[in-house]
mmCIF file of C-alpha atoms and ligand atoms in Angstrom:
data_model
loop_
_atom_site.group_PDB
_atom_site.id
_atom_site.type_symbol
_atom_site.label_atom_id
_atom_site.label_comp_id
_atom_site.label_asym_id
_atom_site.label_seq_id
_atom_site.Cartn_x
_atom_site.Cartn_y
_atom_site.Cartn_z
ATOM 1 C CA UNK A 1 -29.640 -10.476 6.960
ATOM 2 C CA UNK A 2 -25.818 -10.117 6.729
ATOM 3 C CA UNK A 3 -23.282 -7.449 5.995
ATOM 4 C CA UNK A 4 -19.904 -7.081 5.300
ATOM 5 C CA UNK A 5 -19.060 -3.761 4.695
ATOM 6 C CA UNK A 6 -14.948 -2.427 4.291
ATOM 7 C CA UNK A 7 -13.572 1.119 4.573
ATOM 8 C CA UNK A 8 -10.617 1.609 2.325
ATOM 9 C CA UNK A 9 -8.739 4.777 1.510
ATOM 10 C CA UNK A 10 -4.770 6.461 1.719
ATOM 11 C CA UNK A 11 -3.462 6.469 4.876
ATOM 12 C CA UNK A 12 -4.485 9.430 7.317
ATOM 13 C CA UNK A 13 -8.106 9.094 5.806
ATOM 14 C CA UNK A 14 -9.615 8.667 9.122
ATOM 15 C CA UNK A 15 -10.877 5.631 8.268
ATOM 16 C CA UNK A 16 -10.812 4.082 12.391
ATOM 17 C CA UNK A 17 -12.743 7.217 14.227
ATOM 18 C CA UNK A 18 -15.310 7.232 11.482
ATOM 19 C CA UNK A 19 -16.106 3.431 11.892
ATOM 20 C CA UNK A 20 -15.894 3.309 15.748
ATOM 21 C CA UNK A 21 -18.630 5.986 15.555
ATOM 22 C CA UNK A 22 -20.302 4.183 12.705
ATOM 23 C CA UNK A 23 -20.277 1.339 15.370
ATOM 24 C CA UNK A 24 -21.597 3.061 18.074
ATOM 25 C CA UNK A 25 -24.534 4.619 16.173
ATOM 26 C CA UNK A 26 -25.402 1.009 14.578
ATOM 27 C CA UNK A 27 -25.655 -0.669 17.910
ATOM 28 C CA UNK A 28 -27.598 1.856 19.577
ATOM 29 C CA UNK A 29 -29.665 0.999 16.544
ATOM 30 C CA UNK A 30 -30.018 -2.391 17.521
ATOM 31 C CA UNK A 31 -27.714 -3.954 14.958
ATOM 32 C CA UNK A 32 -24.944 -6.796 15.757
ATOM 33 C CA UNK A 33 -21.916 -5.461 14.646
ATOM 34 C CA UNK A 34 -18.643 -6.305 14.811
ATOM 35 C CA UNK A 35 -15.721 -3.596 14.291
ATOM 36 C CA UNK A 36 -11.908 -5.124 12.671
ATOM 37 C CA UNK A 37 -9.421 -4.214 11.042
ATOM 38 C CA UNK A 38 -7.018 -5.572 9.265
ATOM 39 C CA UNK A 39 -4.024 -5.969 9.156
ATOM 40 C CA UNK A 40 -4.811 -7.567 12.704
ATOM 41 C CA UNK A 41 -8.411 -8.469 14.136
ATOM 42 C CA UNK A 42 -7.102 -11.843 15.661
ATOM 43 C CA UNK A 43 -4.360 -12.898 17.752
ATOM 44 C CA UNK A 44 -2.304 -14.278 15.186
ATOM 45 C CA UNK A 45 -3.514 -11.316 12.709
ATOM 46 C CA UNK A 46 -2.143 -8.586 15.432
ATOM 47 C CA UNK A 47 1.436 -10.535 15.600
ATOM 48 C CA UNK A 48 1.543 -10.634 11.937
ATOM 49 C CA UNK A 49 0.791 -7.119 11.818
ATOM 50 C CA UNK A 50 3.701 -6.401 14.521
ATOM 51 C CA UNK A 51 6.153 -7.916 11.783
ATOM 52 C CA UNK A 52 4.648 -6.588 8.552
ATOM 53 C CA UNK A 53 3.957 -2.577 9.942
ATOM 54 C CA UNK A 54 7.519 -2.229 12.148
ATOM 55 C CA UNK A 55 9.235 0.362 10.697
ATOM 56 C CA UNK A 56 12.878 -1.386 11.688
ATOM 57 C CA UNK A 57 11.780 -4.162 9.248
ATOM 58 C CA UNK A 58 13.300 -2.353 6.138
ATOM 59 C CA UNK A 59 14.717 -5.505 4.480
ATOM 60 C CA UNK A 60 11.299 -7.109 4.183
ATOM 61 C CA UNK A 61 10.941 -8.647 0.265
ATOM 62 C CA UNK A 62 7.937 -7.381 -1.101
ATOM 63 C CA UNK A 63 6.291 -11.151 -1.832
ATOM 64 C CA UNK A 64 6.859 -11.563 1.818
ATOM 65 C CA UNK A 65 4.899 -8.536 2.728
ATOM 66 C CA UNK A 66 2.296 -9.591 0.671
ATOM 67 C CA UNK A 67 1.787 -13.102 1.850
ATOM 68 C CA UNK A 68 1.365 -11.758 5.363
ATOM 69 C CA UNK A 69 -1.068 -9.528 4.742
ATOM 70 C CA UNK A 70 -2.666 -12.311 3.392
ATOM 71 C CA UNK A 71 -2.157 -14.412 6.597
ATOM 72 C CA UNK A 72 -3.456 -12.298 8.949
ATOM 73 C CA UNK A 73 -6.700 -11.522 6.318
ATOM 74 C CA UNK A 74 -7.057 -15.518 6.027
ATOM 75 C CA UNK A 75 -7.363 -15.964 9.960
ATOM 76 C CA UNK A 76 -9.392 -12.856 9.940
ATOM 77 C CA UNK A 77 -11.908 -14.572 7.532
ATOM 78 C CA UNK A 78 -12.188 -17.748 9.010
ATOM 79 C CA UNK A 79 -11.592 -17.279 12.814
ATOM 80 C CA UNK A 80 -14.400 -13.130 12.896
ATOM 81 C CA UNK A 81 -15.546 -12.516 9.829
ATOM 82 C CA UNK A 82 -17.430 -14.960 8.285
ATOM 83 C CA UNK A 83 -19.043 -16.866 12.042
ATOM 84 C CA UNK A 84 -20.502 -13.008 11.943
ATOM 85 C CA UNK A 85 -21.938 -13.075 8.845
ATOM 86 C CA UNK A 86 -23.318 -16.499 8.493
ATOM 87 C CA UNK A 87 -24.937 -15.239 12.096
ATOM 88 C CA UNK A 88 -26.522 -12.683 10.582
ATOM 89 C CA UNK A 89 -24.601 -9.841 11.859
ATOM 90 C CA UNK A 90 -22.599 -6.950 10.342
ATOM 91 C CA UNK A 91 -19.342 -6.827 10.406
ATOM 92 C CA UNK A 92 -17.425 -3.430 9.511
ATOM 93 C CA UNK A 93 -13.444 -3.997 8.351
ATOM 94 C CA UNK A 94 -11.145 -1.146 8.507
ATOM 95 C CA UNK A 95 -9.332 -2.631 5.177
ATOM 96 C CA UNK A 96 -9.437 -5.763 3.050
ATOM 97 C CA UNK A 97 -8.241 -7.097 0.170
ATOM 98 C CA UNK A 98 -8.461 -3.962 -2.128
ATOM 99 C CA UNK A 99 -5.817 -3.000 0.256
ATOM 100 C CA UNK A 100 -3.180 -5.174 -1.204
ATOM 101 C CA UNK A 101 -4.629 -4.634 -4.449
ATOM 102 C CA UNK A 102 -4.026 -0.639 -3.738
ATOM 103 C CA UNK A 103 -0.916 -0.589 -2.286
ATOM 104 C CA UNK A 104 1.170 -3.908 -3.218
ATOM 105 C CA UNK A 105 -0.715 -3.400 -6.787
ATOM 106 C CA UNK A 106 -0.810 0.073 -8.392
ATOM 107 C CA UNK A 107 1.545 1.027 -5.354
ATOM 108 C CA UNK A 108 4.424 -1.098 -6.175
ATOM 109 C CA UNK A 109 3.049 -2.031 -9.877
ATOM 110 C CA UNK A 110 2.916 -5.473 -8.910
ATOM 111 C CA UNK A 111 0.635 -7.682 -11.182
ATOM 112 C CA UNK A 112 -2.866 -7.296 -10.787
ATOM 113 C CA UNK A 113 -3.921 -10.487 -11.805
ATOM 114 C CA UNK A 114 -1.370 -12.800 -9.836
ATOM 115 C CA UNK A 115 -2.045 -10.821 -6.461
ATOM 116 C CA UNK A 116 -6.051 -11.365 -7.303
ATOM 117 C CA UNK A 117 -5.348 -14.806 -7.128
ATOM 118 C CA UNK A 118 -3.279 -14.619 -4.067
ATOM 119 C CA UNK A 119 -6.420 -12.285 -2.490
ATOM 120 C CA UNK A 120 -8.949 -15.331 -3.316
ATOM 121 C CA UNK A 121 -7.054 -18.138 -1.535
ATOM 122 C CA UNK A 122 -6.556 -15.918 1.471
ATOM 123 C CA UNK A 123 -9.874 -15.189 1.332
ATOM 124 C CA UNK A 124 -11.493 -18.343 0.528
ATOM 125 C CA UNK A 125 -13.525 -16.346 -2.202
ATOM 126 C CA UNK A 126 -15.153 -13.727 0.483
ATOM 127 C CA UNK A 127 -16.242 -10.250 -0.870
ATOM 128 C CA UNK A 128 -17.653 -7.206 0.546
ATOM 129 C CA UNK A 129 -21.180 -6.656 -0.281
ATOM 130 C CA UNK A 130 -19.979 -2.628 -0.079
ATOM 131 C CA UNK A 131 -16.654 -0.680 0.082
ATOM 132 C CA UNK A 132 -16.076 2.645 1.278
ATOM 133 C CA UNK A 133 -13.383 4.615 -0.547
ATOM 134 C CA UNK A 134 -12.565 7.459 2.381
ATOM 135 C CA UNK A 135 -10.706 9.447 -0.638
ATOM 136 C CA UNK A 136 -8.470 12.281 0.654
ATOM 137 C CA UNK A 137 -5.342 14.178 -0.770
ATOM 138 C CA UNK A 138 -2.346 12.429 -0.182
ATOM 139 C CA UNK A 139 -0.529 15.205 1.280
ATOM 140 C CA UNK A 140 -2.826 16.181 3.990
ATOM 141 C CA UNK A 141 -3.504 12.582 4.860
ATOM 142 C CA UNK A 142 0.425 11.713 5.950
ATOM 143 C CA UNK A 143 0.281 14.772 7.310
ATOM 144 C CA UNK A 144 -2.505 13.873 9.937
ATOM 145 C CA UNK A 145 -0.434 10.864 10.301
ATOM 146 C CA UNK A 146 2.593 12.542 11.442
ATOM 147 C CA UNK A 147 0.588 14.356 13.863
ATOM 148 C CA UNK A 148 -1.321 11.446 15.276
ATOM 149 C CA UNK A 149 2.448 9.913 15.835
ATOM 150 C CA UNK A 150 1.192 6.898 14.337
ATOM 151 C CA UNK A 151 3.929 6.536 11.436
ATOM 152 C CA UNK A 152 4.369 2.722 10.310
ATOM 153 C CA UNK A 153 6.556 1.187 7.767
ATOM 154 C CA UNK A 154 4.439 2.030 4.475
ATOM 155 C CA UNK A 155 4.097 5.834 5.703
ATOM 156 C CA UNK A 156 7.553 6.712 4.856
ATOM 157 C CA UNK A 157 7.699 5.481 1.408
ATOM 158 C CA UNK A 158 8.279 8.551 -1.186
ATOM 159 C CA UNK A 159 5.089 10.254 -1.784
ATOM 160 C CA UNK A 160 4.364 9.397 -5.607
ATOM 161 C CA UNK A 161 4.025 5.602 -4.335
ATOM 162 C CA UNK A 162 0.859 7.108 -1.848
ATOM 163 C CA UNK A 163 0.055 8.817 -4.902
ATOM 164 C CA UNK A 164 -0.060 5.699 -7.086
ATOM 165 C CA UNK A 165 -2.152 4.022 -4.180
ATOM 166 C CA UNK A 166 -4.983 6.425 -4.096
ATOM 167 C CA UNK A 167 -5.078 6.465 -8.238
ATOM 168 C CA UNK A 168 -5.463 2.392 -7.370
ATOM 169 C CA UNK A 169 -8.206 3.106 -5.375
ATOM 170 C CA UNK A 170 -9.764 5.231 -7.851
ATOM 171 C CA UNK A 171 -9.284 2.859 -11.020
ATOM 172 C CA UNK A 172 -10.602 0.309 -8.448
ATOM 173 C CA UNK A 173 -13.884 2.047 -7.894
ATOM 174 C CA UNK A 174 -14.446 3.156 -11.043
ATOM 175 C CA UNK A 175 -14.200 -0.719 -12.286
ATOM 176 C CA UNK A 176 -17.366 -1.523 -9.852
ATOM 177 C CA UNK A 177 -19.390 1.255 -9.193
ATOM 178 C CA UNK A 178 -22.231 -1.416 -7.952
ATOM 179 C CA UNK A 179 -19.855 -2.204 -4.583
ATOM 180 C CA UNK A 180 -18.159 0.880 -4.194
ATOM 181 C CA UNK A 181 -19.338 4.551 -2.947
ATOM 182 C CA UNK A 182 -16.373 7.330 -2.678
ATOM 183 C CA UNK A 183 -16.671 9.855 0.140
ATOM 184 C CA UNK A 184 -14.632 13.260 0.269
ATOM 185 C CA UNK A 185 -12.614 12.418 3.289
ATOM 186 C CA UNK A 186 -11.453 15.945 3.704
ATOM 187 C CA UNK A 187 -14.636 17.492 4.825
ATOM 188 C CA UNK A 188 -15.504 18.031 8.159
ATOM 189 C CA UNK A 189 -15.636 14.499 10.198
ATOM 190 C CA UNK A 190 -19.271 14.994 11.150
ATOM 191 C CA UNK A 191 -20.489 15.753 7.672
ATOM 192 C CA UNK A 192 -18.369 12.542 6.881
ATOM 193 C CA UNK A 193 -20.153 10.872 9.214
ATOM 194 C CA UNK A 194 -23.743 11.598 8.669
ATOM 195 C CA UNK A 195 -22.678 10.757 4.768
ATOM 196 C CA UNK A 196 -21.329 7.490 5.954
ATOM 197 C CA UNK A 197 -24.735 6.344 7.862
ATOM 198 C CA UNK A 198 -26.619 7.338 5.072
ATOM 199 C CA UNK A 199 -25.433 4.618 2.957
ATOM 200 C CA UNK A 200 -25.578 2.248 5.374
ATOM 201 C CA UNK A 201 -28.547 2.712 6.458
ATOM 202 C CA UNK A 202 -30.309 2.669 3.334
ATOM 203 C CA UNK A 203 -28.330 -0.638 2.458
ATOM 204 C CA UNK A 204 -29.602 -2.228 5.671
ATOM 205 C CA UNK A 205 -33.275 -1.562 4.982
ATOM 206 C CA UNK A 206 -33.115 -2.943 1.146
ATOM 207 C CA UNK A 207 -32.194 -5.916 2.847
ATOM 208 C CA UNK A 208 -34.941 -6.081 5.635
HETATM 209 P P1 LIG B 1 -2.551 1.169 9.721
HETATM 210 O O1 LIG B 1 -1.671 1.805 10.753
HETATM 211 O O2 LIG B 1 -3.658 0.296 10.196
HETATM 212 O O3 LIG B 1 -3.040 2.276 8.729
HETATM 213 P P2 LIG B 1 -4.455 2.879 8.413
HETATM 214 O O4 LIG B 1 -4.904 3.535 9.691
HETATM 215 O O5 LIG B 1 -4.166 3.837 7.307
HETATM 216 O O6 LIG B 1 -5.332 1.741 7.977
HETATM 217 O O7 LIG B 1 -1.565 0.373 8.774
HETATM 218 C C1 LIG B 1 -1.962 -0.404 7.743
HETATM 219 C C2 LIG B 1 -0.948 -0.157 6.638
HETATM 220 O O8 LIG B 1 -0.799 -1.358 5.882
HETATM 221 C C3 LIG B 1 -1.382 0.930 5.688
HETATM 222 O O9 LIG B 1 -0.247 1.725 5.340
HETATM 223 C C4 LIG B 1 -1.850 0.161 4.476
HETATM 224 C C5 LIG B 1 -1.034 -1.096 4.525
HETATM 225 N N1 LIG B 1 -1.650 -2.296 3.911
HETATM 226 C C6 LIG B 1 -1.122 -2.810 2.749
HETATM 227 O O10 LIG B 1 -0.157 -2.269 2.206
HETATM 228 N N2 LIG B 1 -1.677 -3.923 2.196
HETATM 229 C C7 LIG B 1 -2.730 -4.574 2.772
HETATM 230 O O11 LIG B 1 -3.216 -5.597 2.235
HETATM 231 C C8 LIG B 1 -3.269 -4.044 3.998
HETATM 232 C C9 LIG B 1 -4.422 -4.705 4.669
HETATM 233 C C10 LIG B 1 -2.704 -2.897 4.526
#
């Protein structure tokens, strides 16, 4: 049994506490389970991620952003995510490829299509079995973001692109319900939480 399970969502949708709780509660269950994020996860993921999220880096060309996204997710793939799987294990990925097709896609309106066939390469054809949309309002997600302090390159771009990214997400989920389940983000982290489990733990006992 093997699952690869991603959390996607606008930035600020507290997306990292909820999985490293998620994490915790799944390996007191007795599950192997392996928490990363992207971009980063690997060495040479976390230097690309240095480059592509610095905030000094304004001249960056968009098709260069995109490939590195894609180099860190390729290493990612190859080098933690799929040894885990084909181990049986579950891995949980704070962001994947519906993240370029969110922001570099309905963000920047960059072809759908041609960055699908960018995803696959870097991907080698890997898909989540589920996907978390951690849906919030834009406006009070960059808003936790400023007060967190953690304010990276894509968080200061004018607020209709964030706005374009979370209608992404939601044209994305809509297009397949069967992998997707949308959680209200802006409730109370706990309830988020228990909501979270739920699902997973109901998708990891159809499988036993
Ligand atoms: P991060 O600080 O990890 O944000 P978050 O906590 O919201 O996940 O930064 C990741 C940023 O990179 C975030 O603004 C989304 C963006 N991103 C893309 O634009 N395309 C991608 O393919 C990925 C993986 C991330």
């Amino acid at each position: 049994m093997s699952l690869f399970i991603t959390f996607e969502g606008p930035d600020g949708s507290g997306k990292s506490s909820q999985i490293a709780k998620l994490t915790k509660y799944l390996e007191d269950n007795g599950y192997s389970v392996i928490n990363t994020r992207e971009p980063g996860g690997t060495s040479i993921g976390n230097q690309i991620r240095d480059i592509v999220l610095k905030s000094e880096n304004t001249e960056m060309h968009q098709r260069a952003e995109i490939l590195l996204f894609q180099a860190s997710r390729a290493q990612l793939v190859e080098q933690v995510i799929r040894p885990h799987l084909e181990k049986g294990g579950v891995v949980l990925c704070d962001r994947y490829a519906d993240s370029t097709l969110a922001y570099q896609g309905y963000g920047y309106g960059r072809d759908i299509h041609e960055l699908r066939a960018i995803i696959n390469f870097a991907t080698g054809g890997l898909k989540p079995d589920l996907t978390l949309l951690l849906d919030v309002d834009v406006k009070i997600g960059l808003a936790r973001r400023r007060e967190g302090g953690d304010v990276n390159r894509l968080d200061i771009f004018e607020l209709t692109f964030h706005q374009n990214v979370r209608q992404g997400y939601h044209q994305l989920a809509q297009a397949e319900p069967q992998r997707w389940v949308t959680i209200d983000a802006g409730q109370p982290t706990e309830r988020v939480q228990r909501r979270i489990r739920k699902i997973i733990l109901e998708r990891l006992r159809a499988q036993e």
